[in-house]
Amino acid sequence: MQSPILKITGLHKSFGDNEVLKGIDLSVNKGQLLFMIGPSGSGKSTLLRCCNRLEEPSAGTILVDGEDLTAPAADLNRIRQNIGMVFQHFNLYRHMSVLDNVSLALRKVQKLSKDQANERGLDALKRVGLLDKAKAFPDQLSGGQQQRVGIARSLALRPKVVLFDEPTSALDPELVGDVLKVMRELKDDGMTMVVVSHEMGFARAAADHVVFMDAGLIVEQGTPQQIFGAPTQPRTQAFLARMSEHSA
Amino acid sequence: MDLKALVFSFFNLEIAWEYLPDILKGMVVTVELGIVVAVTGLFFGMLLAVLRALQLKPVNFFIICFADIMRALPPLVVIMMLFFAFPYIQVSMSAFTATWIALSLVLAAFVEEICWAGIVSVPKGQSEAARSTGLNWLQSMLYVVLPQAVRLTVAPLTNRVIAITKSTALGSVVGLSEVLSNSQSAMSNSGNATPLMMGAIGCLIIFIPVVILGRWTETRFRWKQ
């Protein structure tokens, strides 16, 4: 049995009196695509953001490839290199070219030379099919292209796992496909991924494991066939029924 | 309409020639003071804004008090305090130094507020993205947040710098020989308004380039679309 890339144990997170995560245990193996679904406010995004400590967990441990991210002495900036993060609103640096967006951390954190950083940046852009946009600025790109740059930015660091926080929910419907296609290719290349999203079709086709969260807890988890085909928990059933009403 | 009298009182070449050296000396002092005030005020103002972004409560309390008091106080009072009151606590300084420090403090207070507003206006996602790729706090500030904050602050900063360098004229109350006070004394000595016109022209020569520089930086920092 291989050790998981991401292992979350007993994770709690409160904002003031509001307990958003009430004890989450989860592990993601190498090459696995874990898909998280659940109603808004169920804590999915918070869970994801705890996984690179953009949010400070209130309790619990998170191991990234065996390293304790939650230890007080953890070298956060080094460990974060192993965890890519793709944001709902892309969060590209508007004042930099696409290539600089992708290579900034390579130059400043990994201390690569400008040439080496650019080379790796261009490699990452090639993977998302945007090699020709290297010199463009974010505002010149469509939303779908911006999100692919966001993916390239995290890939350039050669992370062990990439976290996707609703990567397509800020996009126009016709642009969603391009982003999902890139994610699918990543998955086929063996990247370990955790995806929070409402793209159920993508989950059915690409996910290895689906987790349904509600009110800060994991209610049910299993293969896409189990969760979408035969959910056992009433809350999962209700949620999926609501979702299919919308897409119908 | 008595054009001849107007020219005699306001554009008198003879008097202009006589007082030109005084006015030029005053211009040099104004330019020197303007530059040191702008540099000092901008530097400390930006530093305070960055410190404030660290969100340390006691530090922020001090910074906010400083900014509010310095923005509320008339700069004239600060100059006079430094020059006339500080000697009693064994801190004496020249008119130039007193004006320099006073105006720099006032400028720093305004710059801090402007830069802070700029920093706050950069969406939080920007620094989160930077931190998620392993940049530390200072790096994400330097490479991601500040360059974007600056774009929004260029216009108000330029205005503030122009306003404060113009108030170098306040130095005249403590006997600083800057361009306007030299023009004024030349006007009294000669009984003619020509030196005042020269002072006005001197100010234009000094400040028009600053205004143009401000406009240039604004276009330079526009987003590439």
Tab-separated table of C-alpha atoms in Angstrom:
chain	number	residue	atom	x	y	z
A	1	MET	CA	0.000	0.000	0.000
A	2	GLN	CA	1.567	3.295	-1.093
A	3	SER	CA	1.484	6.272	1.235
A	4	PRO	CA	-0.978	8.986	0.239
A	5	ILE	CA	0.195	12.293	-1.303
A	6	LEU	CA	-2.299	14.210	0.802
A	7	LYS	CA	-3.507	12.973	4.158
A	8	ILE	CA	-5.907	14.988	6.270
A	9	THR	CA	-6.675	13.874	9.803
A	10	GLY	CA	-9.214	15.327	12.225
A	11	LEU	CA	-9.337	18.710	10.514
A	12	HIS	CA	-11.381	21.398	12.245
A	13	LYS	CA	-11.770	25.013	11.231
A	14	SER	CA	-13.784	27.720	12.918
A	15	PHE	CA	-14.306	31.331	11.999
A	16	GLY	CA	-15.157	32.831	15.368
A	17	ASP	CA	-18.140	30.868	16.686
A	18	ASN	CA	-18.901	29.447	13.287
A	19	GLU	CA	-17.476	25.956	12.932
A	20	VAL	CA	-17.028	25.390	9.214
A	21	LEU	CA	-15.124	22.099	9.291
A	22	LYS	CA	-16.109	19.640	11.994
A	23	GLY	CA	-13.511	16.910	11.757
A	24	ILE	CA	-12.480	15.867	8.275
A	25	ASP	CA	-10.439	12.735	7.505
A	26	LEU	CA	-9.403	12.278	3.918
A	27	SER	CA	-6.535	10.901	1.931
A	28	VAL	CA	-5.580	11.212	-1.703
A	29	ASN	CA	-3.261	8.748	-3.393
A	30	LYS	CA	-0.764	9.460	-6.114
A	31	GLY	CA	-2.388	10.010	-9.483
A	32	GLN	CA	-5.866	10.104	-7.993
A	33	LEU	CA	-8.464	12.692	-8.944
A	34	LEU	CA	-10.590	13.399	-5.904
A	35	PHE	CA	-13.759	15.331	-6.617
A	36	MET	CA	-15.594	17.229	-3.886
A	37	ILE	CA	-19.217	18.192	-4.179
A	38	GLY	CA	-21.704	19.698	-1.788
A	39	PRO	CA	-23.988	22.665	-1.269
A	40	SER	CA	-22.425	26.099	-0.949
A	41	GLY	CA	-21.301	26.792	2.593
A	42	SER	CA	-20.598	23.125	3.219
A	43	GLY	CA	-16.884	23.842	3.750
A	44	LYS	CA	-15.414	22.471	0.513
A	45	SER	CA	-13.458	25.584	-0.365
A	46	THR	CA	-12.325	26.088	3.212
A	47	LEU	CA	-11.067	22.523	3.295
A	48	LEU	CA	-9.134	23.127	0.082
A	49	ARG	CA	-7.695	26.394	1.380
A	50	CYS	CA	-6.589	24.691	4.593
A	51	CYS	CA	-4.596	22.243	2.471
A	52	ASN	CA	-1.994	24.907	1.737
A	53	ARG	CA	-2.721	26.948	4.841
A	54	LEU	CA	-4.269	29.915	3.095
A	55	GLU	CA	-6.652	29.265	5.957
A	56	GLU	CA	-5.155	28.316	9.289
A	57	PRO	CA	-6.723	25.049	10.504
A	58	SER	CA	-8.069	25.209	14.068
A	59	ALA	CA	-7.122	21.594	14.728
A	60	GLY	CA	-5.970	18.508	12.908
A	61	THR	CA	-3.023	17.580	10.740
A	62	ILE	CA	-2.364	17.723	7.030
A	63	LEU	CA	0.454	15.666	5.550
A	64	VAL	CA	1.722	16.456	2.075
A	65	ASP	CA	3.782	13.561	0.788
A	66	GLY	CA	4.584	12.707	4.407
A	67	GLU	CA	5.518	16.256	5.454
A	68	ASP	CA	3.421	17.863	8.171
A	69	LEU	CA	2.112	21.120	6.763
A	70	THR	CA	0.405	21.977	10.024
A	71	ALA	CA	3.512	21.675	12.225
A	72	PRO	CA	4.434	25.020	13.804
A	73	ALA	CA	7.980	24.744	12.434
A	74	ALA	CA	6.887	23.703	8.939
A	75	ASP	CA	8.724	25.510	6.162
A	76	LEU	CA	5.508	26.697	4.609
A	77	ASN	CA	6.985	28.440	1.582
A	78	ARG	CA	8.902	25.312	0.597
A	79	ILE	CA	6.016	22.896	1.163
A	80	ARG	CA	3.648	25.168	-0.783
A	81	GLN	CA	5.780	24.526	-3.865
A	82	ASN	CA	4.441	20.971	-3.748
A	83	ILE	CA	0.813	22.067	-3.660
A	84	GLY	CA	-0.506	23.860	-6.701
A	85	MET	CA	-3.617	25.973	-6.265
A	86	VAL	CA	-6.016	27.024	-9.004
A	87	PHE	CA	-8.503	29.717	-8.005
A	88	GLN	CA	-12.086	30.391	-8.977
A	89	HIS	CA	-11.226	33.916	-10.116
A	90	PHE	CA	-7.857	32.925	-11.631
A	91	ASN	CA	-5.991	35.588	-9.611
A	92	LEU	CA	-3.475	36.241	-12.348
A	93	TYR	CA	-1.084	39.125	-11.782
A	94	ARG	CA	-2.484	41.834	-14.038
A	95	HIS	CA	0.737	43.809	-14.283
A	96	MET	CA	2.787	40.919	-15.655
A	97	SER	CA	2.899	39.082	-18.947
A	98	VAL	CA	1.533	35.547	-19.025
A	99	LEU	CA	5.050	34.109	-18.996
A	100	ASP	CA	6.051	36.249	-16.003
A	101	ASN	CA	2.917	35.116	-14.186
A	102	VAL	CA	3.972	31.531	-14.670
A	103	SER	CA	7.679	31.990	-13.961
A	104	LEU	CA	7.626	34.463	-11.045
A	105	ALA	CA	7.859	31.847	-8.313
A	106	LEU	CA	10.449	29.882	-10.281
A	107	ARG	CA	12.702	32.923	-10.282
A	108	LYS	CA	12.002	34.272	-6.809
A	109	VAL	CA	11.412	31.114	-4.786
A	110	GLN	CA	13.185	28.340	-6.643
A	111	LYS	CA	15.915	30.843	-7.637
A	112	LEU	CA	16.185	29.620	-11.201
A	113	SER	CA	17.932	31.846	-13.721
A	114	LYS	CA	15.694	33.914	-15.973
A	115	ASP	CA	16.391	31.575	-18.919
A	116	GLN	CA	15.711	28.397	-16.966
A	117	ALA	CA	12.557	29.877	-15.441
A	118	ASN	CA	11.275	31.001	-18.834
A	119	GLU	CA	12.006	27.611	-20.317
A	120	ARG	CA	10.016	25.856	-17.622
A	121	GLY	CA	7.315	28.513	-17.842
A	122	LEU	CA	6.981	27.930	-21.577
A	123	ASP	CA	6.816	24.175	-20.990
A	124	ALA	CA	3.928	24.704	-18.601
A	125	LEU	CA	2.157	27.027	-21.055
A	126	LYS	CA	2.608	24.419	-23.761
A	127	ARG	CA	0.858	21.862	-21.577
A	128	VAL	CA	-2.213	24.082	-21.344
A	129	GLY	CA	-2.046	24.985	-25.036
A	130	LEU	CA	-1.175	28.652	-24.610
A	131	LEU	CA	2.413	28.798	-25.848
A	132	ASP	CA	1.447	31.546	-28.312
A	133	LYS	CA	0.094	33.761	-25.502
A	134	ALA	CA	3.333	33.894	-23.484
A	135	LYS	CA	3.846	37.599	-24.161
A	136	ALA	CA	0.198	38.609	-23.741
A	137	PHE	CA	-1.185	40.228	-20.602
A	138	PRO	CA	-4.003	38.643	-18.576
A	139	ASP	CA	-6.523	41.342	-19.534
A	140	GLN	CA	-6.024	40.433	-23.195
A	141	LEU	CA	-7.160	36.839	-22.639
A	142	SER	CA	-10.575	35.226	-22.354
A	143	GLY	CA	-11.627	33.801	-18.997
A	144	GLY	CA	-10.927	30.260	-20.133
A	145	GLN	CA	-7.453	31.209	-21.299
A	146	GLN	CA	-6.797	33.036	-18.027
A	147	GLN	CA	-7.747	29.970	-16.049
A	148	ARG	CA	-5.433	27.819	-18.154
A	149	VAL	CA	-2.634	30.271	-17.373
A	150	GLY	CA	-3.597	29.847	-13.710
A	151	ILE	CA	-3.195	26.088	-14.130
A	152	ALA	CA	0.146	26.563	-15.908
A	153	ARG	CA	1.322	28.786	-13.035
A	154	SER	CA	0.802	25.977	-10.554
A	155	LEU	CA	2.171	23.295	-12.897
A	156	ALA	CA	5.407	25.206	-13.481
A	157	LEU	CA	6.402	24.490	-9.876
A	158	ARG	CA	6.046	20.744	-10.559
A	159	PRO	CA	3.710	20.193	-7.628
A	160	LYS	CA	2.843	16.813	-6.174
A	161	VAL	CA	-0.820	17.706	-5.971
A	162	VAL	CA	-2.940	20.463	-7.512
A	163	LEU	CA	-5.992	21.870	-5.744
A	164	PHE	CA	-8.774	23.294	-7.928
A	165	ASP	CA	-11.160	25.672	-6.162
A	166	GLU	CA	-14.232	25.885	-8.423
A	167	PRO	CA	-12.023	26.385	-11.472
A	168	THR	CA	-14.845	26.823	-13.984
A	169	SER	CA	-17.606	28.535	-12.013
A	170	ALA	CA	-16.527	32.058	-13.008
A	171	LEU	CA	-16.442	31.152	-16.686
A	172	ASP	CA	-18.947	31.621	-19.477
A	173	PRO	CA	-20.453	28.218	-20.286
A	174	GLU	CA	-18.817	27.986	-23.703
A	175	LEU	CA	-15.367	28.441	-22.166
A	176	VAL	CA	-15.710	25.709	-19.545
A	177	GLY	CA	-14.851	22.912	-21.964
A	178	ASP	CA	-11.311	24.122	-22.699
A	179	VAL	CA	-10.425	24.212	-19.017
A	180	LEU	CA	-11.934	20.798	-18.325
A	181	LYS	CA	-10.040	19.383	-21.295
A	182	VAL	CA	-6.744	20.609	-19.827
A	183	MET	CA	-7.674	19.134	-16.453
A	184	ARG	CA	-8.528	15.850	-18.108
A	185	GLU	CA	-5.128	15.780	-19.832
A	186	LEU	CA	-3.421	16.470	-16.513
A	187	LYS	CA	-5.266	13.582	-14.963
A	188	ASP	CA	-4.235	11.303	-17.834
A	189	ASP	CA	-0.603	12.406	-17.299
A	190	GLY	CA	-0.864	11.079	-13.755
A	191	MET	CA	-1.211	14.338	-11.800
A	192	THR	CA	-2.770	14.067	-8.357
A	193	MET	CA	-5.709	16.438	-8.172
A	194	VAL	CA	-8.339	17.613	-5.699
A	195	VAL	CA	-11.211	19.377	-7.424
A	196	VAL	CA	-14.057	21.340	-5.879
A	197	SER	CA	-16.581	21.929	-8.627
A	198	HIS	CA	-20.159	21.581	-9.773
A	199	GLU	CA	-19.210	20.021	-13.113
A	200	MET	CA	-20.899	16.679	-12.465
A	201	GLY	CA	-20.346	15.468	-16.012
A	202	PHE	CA	-16.620	15.912	-15.580
A	203	ALA	CA	-16.745	14.128	-12.234
A	204	ARG	CA	-18.488	11.119	-13.764
A	205	ALA	CA	-15.956	10.931	-16.581
A	206	ALA	CA	-12.683	11.710	-14.838
A	207	ALA	CA	-12.933	11.366	-11.066
A	208	ASP	CA	-11.548	8.355	-9.204
A	209	HIS	CA	-13.237	9.219	-5.975
A	210	VAL	CA	-16.133	11.523	-5.122
A	211	VAL	CA	-16.678	13.094	-1.734
A	212	PHE	CA	-19.968	14.676	-0.745
A	213	MET	CA	-19.718	17.271	2.006
A	214	ASP	CA	-22.454	19.001	3.930
A	215	ALA	CA	-22.338	21.272	6.982
A	216	GLY	CA	-18.622	20.762	7.583
A	217	LEU	CA	-18.626	16.976	7.441
A	218	ILE	CA	-18.048	14.311	4.849
A	219	VAL	CA	-21.452	12.715	4.458
A	220	GLU	CA	-20.640	10.111	1.876
A	221	GLN	CA	-17.802	9.104	-0.404
A	222	GLY	CA	-17.079	6.501	-3.034
A	223	THR	CA	-16.562	5.954	-6.725
A	224	PRO	CA	-18.479	8.214	-9.142
A	225	GLN	CA	-20.687	5.205	-9.962
A	226	GLN	CA	-21.619	4.776	-6.299
A	227	ILE	CA	-22.188	8.439	-5.520
A	228	PHE	CA	-24.000	9.423	-8.694
A	229	GLY	CA	-25.616	6.059	-9.388
A	230	ALA	CA	-26.692	4.859	-5.982
A	231	PRO	CA	-26.163	7.404	-3.197
A	232	THR	CA	-27.124	5.938	0.172
A	233	GLN	CA	-27.465	9.096	2.281
A	234	PRO	CA	-30.675	11.156	2.021
A	235	ARG	CA	-28.671	14.423	1.988
A	236	THR	CA	-26.603	13.244	-0.970
A	237	GLN	CA	-29.724	12.146	-2.787
A	238	ALA	CA	-31.408	15.502	-2.172
A	239	PHE	CA	-28.362	17.443	-3.323
A	240	LEU	CA	-27.937	15.429	-6.500
A	241	ALA	CA	-31.640	15.724	-7.276
A	242	ARG	CA	-31.396	19.520	-6.964
A	243	MET	CA	-28.337	19.592	-9.181
A	244	SER	CA	-29.960	17.548	-11.937
A	245	GLU	CA	-33.080	19.757	-11.821
A	246	HIS	CA	-30.814	22.677	-12.658
A	247	SER	CA	-29.011	21.049	-15.522
A	248	ALA	CA	-32.233	19.592	-16.980
B	1	MET	CA	-6.020	101.275	-19.585
B	2	ASP	CA	-2.508	102.283	-18.646
B	3	LEU	CA	-0.291	99.646	-20.188
B	4	LYS	CA	2.821	101.640	-19.570
B	5	ALA	CA	2.219	101.775	-15.830
B	6	LEU	CA	1.391	98.077	-15.784
B	7	VAL	CA	4.661	97.231	-17.489
B	8	PHE	CA	6.567	99.574	-15.188
B	9	SER	CA	5.170	98.019	-12.009
B	10	PHE	CA	5.005	94.361	-12.993
B	11	PHE	CA	7.415	93.735	-15.861
B	12	ASN	CA	10.211	96.217	-15.174
B	13	LEU	CA	13.333	94.921	-16.928
B	14	GLU	CA	15.740	97.069	-14.958
B	15	ILE	CA	14.454	95.822	-11.615
B	16	ALA	CA	14.210	92.285	-12.973
B	17	TRP	CA	17.878	92.331	-13.843
B	18	GLU	CA	18.846	93.747	-10.450
B	19	TYR	CA	17.022	91.085	-8.445
B	20	LEU	CA	17.560	88.137	-10.778
B	21	PRO	CA	20.425	86.647	-8.700
B	22	ASP	CA	18.241	86.705	-5.546
B	23	ILE	CA	15.371	85.024	-7.300
B	24	LEU	CA	17.651	82.375	-8.814
B	25	LYS	CA	19.168	81.625	-5.406
B	26	GLY	CA	15.640	81.281	-4.032
B	27	MET	CA	14.756	78.908	-6.847
B	28	VAL	CA	17.736	76.702	-6.015
B	29	VAL	CA	16.648	76.510	-2.377
B	30	THR	CA	13.059	75.687	-3.405
B	31	VAL	CA	14.199	72.951	-5.761
B	32	GLU	CA	16.567	71.446	-3.186
B	33	LEU	CA	13.944	71.544	-0.467
B	34	GLY	CA	11.260	70.211	-2.793
B	35	ILE	CA	13.405	67.244	-3.780
B	36	VAL	CA	14.458	66.265	-0.261
B	37	VAL	CA	10.900	66.660	1.046
B	38	ALA	CA	9.443	64.583	-1.801
B	39	VAL	CA	12.040	61.820	-1.393
B	40	THR	CA	11.829	61.680	2.404
B	41	GLY	CA	8.048	61.964	2.546
B	42	LEU	CA	7.434	59.376	-0.166
B	43	PHE	CA	9.916	56.947	1.364
B	44	PHE	CA	8.559	57.111	4.902
B	45	GLY	CA	4.947	57.239	3.757
B	46	MET	CA	5.350	54.065	1.710
B	47	LEU	CA	7.280	52.400	4.502
B	48	LEU	CA	4.481	53.176	6.962
B	49	ALA	CA	1.864	51.820	4.542
B	50	VAL	CA	3.796	48.555	4.148
B	51	LEU	CA	4.261	48.307	7.925
B	52	ARG	CA	0.545	48.851	8.342
B	53	ALA	CA	-0.122	45.953	5.966
B	54	LEU	CA	1.623	43.668	8.493
B	55	GLN	CA	-1.515	44.153	10.639
B	56	LEU	CA	0.272	44.462	13.973
B	57	LYS	CA	-2.220	46.179	16.254
B	58	PRO	CA	0.081	48.412	18.366
B	59	VAL	CA	2.090	49.457	15.308
B	60	ASN	CA	-1.055	50.253	13.350
B	61	PHE	CA	-2.417	52.295	16.234
B	62	PHE	CA	0.718	54.418	16.167
B	63	ILE	CA	0.661	54.763	12.366
B	64	ILE	CA	-3.002	55.785	12.270
B	65	CYS	CA	-2.491	58.354	15.062
B	66	PHE	CA	0.523	59.761	13.243
B	67	ALA	CA	-1.303	59.963	9.909
B	68	ASP	CA	-4.421	61.553	11.364
B	69	ILE	CA	-2.601	64.142	13.459
B	70	MET	CA	-0.165	65.103	10.739
B	71	ARG	CA	-2.910	65.425	8.161
B	72	ALA	CA	-4.968	67.587	10.503
B	73	LEU	CA	-2.209	69.944	11.676
B	74	PRO	CA	-1.457	72.976	9.524
B	75	PRO	CA	2.083	72.491	8.161
B	76	LEU	CA	2.879	76.046	9.205
B	77	VAL	CA	2.403	75.128	12.856
B	78	VAL	CA	4.673	72.105	12.531
B	79	ILE	CA	7.422	74.208	10.993
B	80	MET	CA	7.150	76.828	13.739
B	81	MET	CA	7.111	74.203	16.490
B	82	LEU	CA	10.287	72.612	15.183
B	83	PHE	CA	12.062	75.905	14.670
B	84	PHE	CA	10.955	77.933	17.708
B	85	ALA	CA	9.962	75.355	20.342
B	86	PHE	CA	12.506	72.608	19.876
B	87	PRO	CA	15.493	74.795	20.842
B	88	TYR	CA	14.028	74.778	24.392
B	89	ILE	CA	14.550	71.028	24.533
B	90	GLN	CA	18.068	71.480	23.201
B	91	VAL	CA	17.202	70.603	19.622
B	92	SER	CA	18.074	73.498	17.372
B	93	MET	CA	17.937	73.350	13.637
B	94	SER	CA	18.275	75.585	10.606
B	95	ALA	CA	15.248	77.001	8.840
B	96	PHE	CA	15.942	74.610	5.970
B	97	THR	CA	16.054	71.560	8.258
B	98	ALA	CA	12.922	72.591	10.162
B	99	THR	CA	10.948	73.067	6.951
B	100	TRP	CA	12.339	69.850	5.515
B	101	ILE	CA	11.378	67.729	8.521
B	102	ALA	CA	7.977	69.353	8.981
B	103	LEU	CA	6.899	69.035	5.362
B	104	SER	CA	8.300	65.496	5.110
B	105	LEU	CA	6.230	64.437	8.120
B	106	VAL	CA	3.082	65.919	6.640
B	107	LEU	CA	3.784	64.400	3.227
B	108	ALA	CA	4.557	61.008	4.806
B	109	ALA	CA	1.174	61.070	6.550
B	110	PHE	CA	-0.704	61.699	3.306
B	111	VAL	CA	1.432	59.249	1.331
B	112	GLU	CA	0.796	56.565	3.947
B	113	GLU	CA	-2.964	57.010	3.581
B	114	ILE	CA	-2.826	57.041	-0.232
B	115	CYS	CA	-0.574	53.968	-0.414
B	116	TRP	CA	-2.621	52.141	2.188
B	117	ALA	CA	-5.750	52.749	0.119
B	118	GLY	CA	-3.819	51.429	-2.898
B	119	ILE	CA	-2.709	48.289	-1.077
B	120	VAL	CA	-6.212	47.600	0.229
B	121	SER	CA	-7.691	48.000	-3.237
B	122	VAL	CA	-5.593	45.142	-4.651
B	123	PRO	CA	-7.853	42.065	-4.401
B	124	LYS	CA	-6.881	39.611	-1.697
B	125	GLY	CA	-6.692	36.823	-4.278
B	126	GLN	CA	-3.530	38.397	-5.689
B	127	SER	CA	-1.466	37.899	-2.561
B	128	GLU	CA	-3.130	34.518	-1.957
B	129	ALA	CA	-2.041	33.378	-5.412
B	130	ALA	CA	1.475	34.629	-4.747
B	131	ARG	CA	1.657	32.964	-1.335
B	132	SER	CA	0.273	29.709	-2.738
B	133	THR	CA	3.261	29.500	-5.079
B	134	GLY	CA	5.646	29.819	-2.136
B	135	LEU	CA	6.459	33.541	-2.204
B	136	ASN	CA	6.906	34.899	1.298
B	137	TRP	CA	4.988	37.892	2.627
B	138	LEU	CA	7.570	40.458	1.584
B	139	GLN	CA	8.029	38.962	-1.882
B	140	SER	CA	4.304	38.887	-2.541
B	141	MET	CA	4.152	42.511	-1.383
B	142	LEU	CA	7.091	43.602	-3.540
B	143	TYR	CA	6.385	41.717	-6.747
B	144	VAL	CA	2.629	41.364	-6.767
B	145	VAL	CA	0.732	43.761	-4.491
B	146	LEU	CA	2.757	46.993	-4.531
B	147	PRO	CA	3.258	47.186	-8.317
B	148	GLN	CA	-0.522	47.015	-8.680
B	149	ALA	CA	-1.207	49.380	-5.791
B	150	VAL	CA	1.157	51.970	-7.276
B	151	ARG	CA	-0.956	52.251	-10.423
B	152	LEU	CA	-3.906	53.504	-8.444
B	153	THR	CA	-1.850	55.885	-6.364
B	154	VAL	CA	0.201	57.670	-9.020
B	155	ALA	CA	-2.339	60.432	-9.632
B	156	PRO	CA	-3.096	61.314	-5.983
B	157	LEU	CA	0.584	60.956	-5.045
B	158	THR	CA	1.657	63.394	-7.762
B	159	ASN	CA	-0.958	65.905	-6.636
B	160	ARG	CA	0.148	65.588	-3.056
B	161	VAL	CA	3.823	65.964	-3.919
B	162	ILE	CA	3.081	69.097	-5.944
B	163	ALA	CA	0.986	70.559	-3.141
B	164	ILE	CA	3.613	69.890	-0.488
B	165	THR	CA	6.568	71.153	-2.544
B	166	LYS	CA	4.581	74.335	-3.159
B	167	SER	CA	4.216	74.777	0.580
B	168	THR	CA	7.999	75.092	0.814
B	169	ALA	CA	6.984	78.768	0.684
B	170	LEU	CA	5.884	78.326	4.305
B	171	GLY	CA	9.571	78.168	5.201
B	172	SER	CA	9.579	81.945	4.834
B	173	VAL	CA	8.001	82.275	8.315
B	174	VAL	CA	11.200	80.922	9.849
B	175	GLY	CA	13.386	82.976	7.519
B	176	LEU	CA	14.090	80.426	4.807
B	177	SER	CA	15.262	82.185	1.635
B	178	GLU	CA	13.227	80.236	-0.868
B	179	VAL	CA	11.953	81.645	-4.140
B	180	LEU	CA	8.743	83.239	-2.919
B	181	SER	CA	10.183	84.859	0.199
B	182	ASN	CA	13.105	86.221	-1.833
B	183	SER	CA	10.663	87.651	-4.363
B	184	GLN	CA	8.628	89.222	-1.601
B	185	SER	CA	11.560	90.912	0.063
B	186	ALA	CA	12.797	92.065	-3.334
B	187	MET	CA	9.349	93.508	-3.933
B	188	SER	CA	9.453	95.477	-0.657
B	189	ASN	CA	12.999	96.644	-1.227
B	190	SER	CA	12.333	97.831	-4.747
B	191	GLY	CA	8.818	99.061	-4.198
B	192	ASN	CA	7.909	97.287	-7.408
B	193	ALA	CA	5.912	94.124	-8.118
B	194	THR	CA	8.232	92.822	-10.828
B	195	PRO	CA	10.149	90.428	-8.504
B	196	LEU	CA	6.835	88.818	-7.533
B	197	MET	CA	6.126	88.122	-11.205
B	198	MET	CA	9.618	86.686	-11.485
B	199	GLY	CA	8.903	84.487	-8.482
B	200	ALA	CA	5.701	83.306	-10.151
B	201	ILE	CA	7.574	82.496	-13.349
B	202	GLY	CA	10.250	80.752	-11.266
B	203	CYS	CA	7.539	78.581	-9.656
B	204	LEU	CA	6.142	77.681	-13.066
B	205	ILE	CA	9.607	76.686	-14.260
B	206	ILE	CA	10.010	74.473	-11.211
B	207	PHE	CA	6.564	72.897	-11.011
B	208	ILE	CA	5.399	72.474	-14.604
B	209	PRO	CA	7.963	69.664	-15.171
B	210	VAL	CA	6.677	67.942	-12.018
B	211	VAL	CA	3.117	68.072	-13.325
B	212	ILE	CA	4.231	66.714	-16.695
B	213	LEU	CA	6.206	63.961	-14.990
B	214	GLY	CA	3.056	63.021	-13.075
B	215	ARG	CA	1.033	62.796	-16.259
B	216	TRP	CA	3.746	60.703	-17.886
B	217	THR	CA	3.886	58.223	-14.980
B	218	GLU	CA	0.090	57.899	-15.118
B	219	THR	CA	0.152	56.811	-18.768
B	220	ARG	CA	3.198	54.662	-18.173
B	221	PHE	CA	1.419	52.719	-15.421
B	222	ARG	CA	-1.826	52.120	-17.255
B	223	TRP	CA	-2.895	48.477	-17.670
B	224	LYS	CA	-1.960	46.842	-20.923
B	225	GLN	CA	-5.196	45.963	-22.695
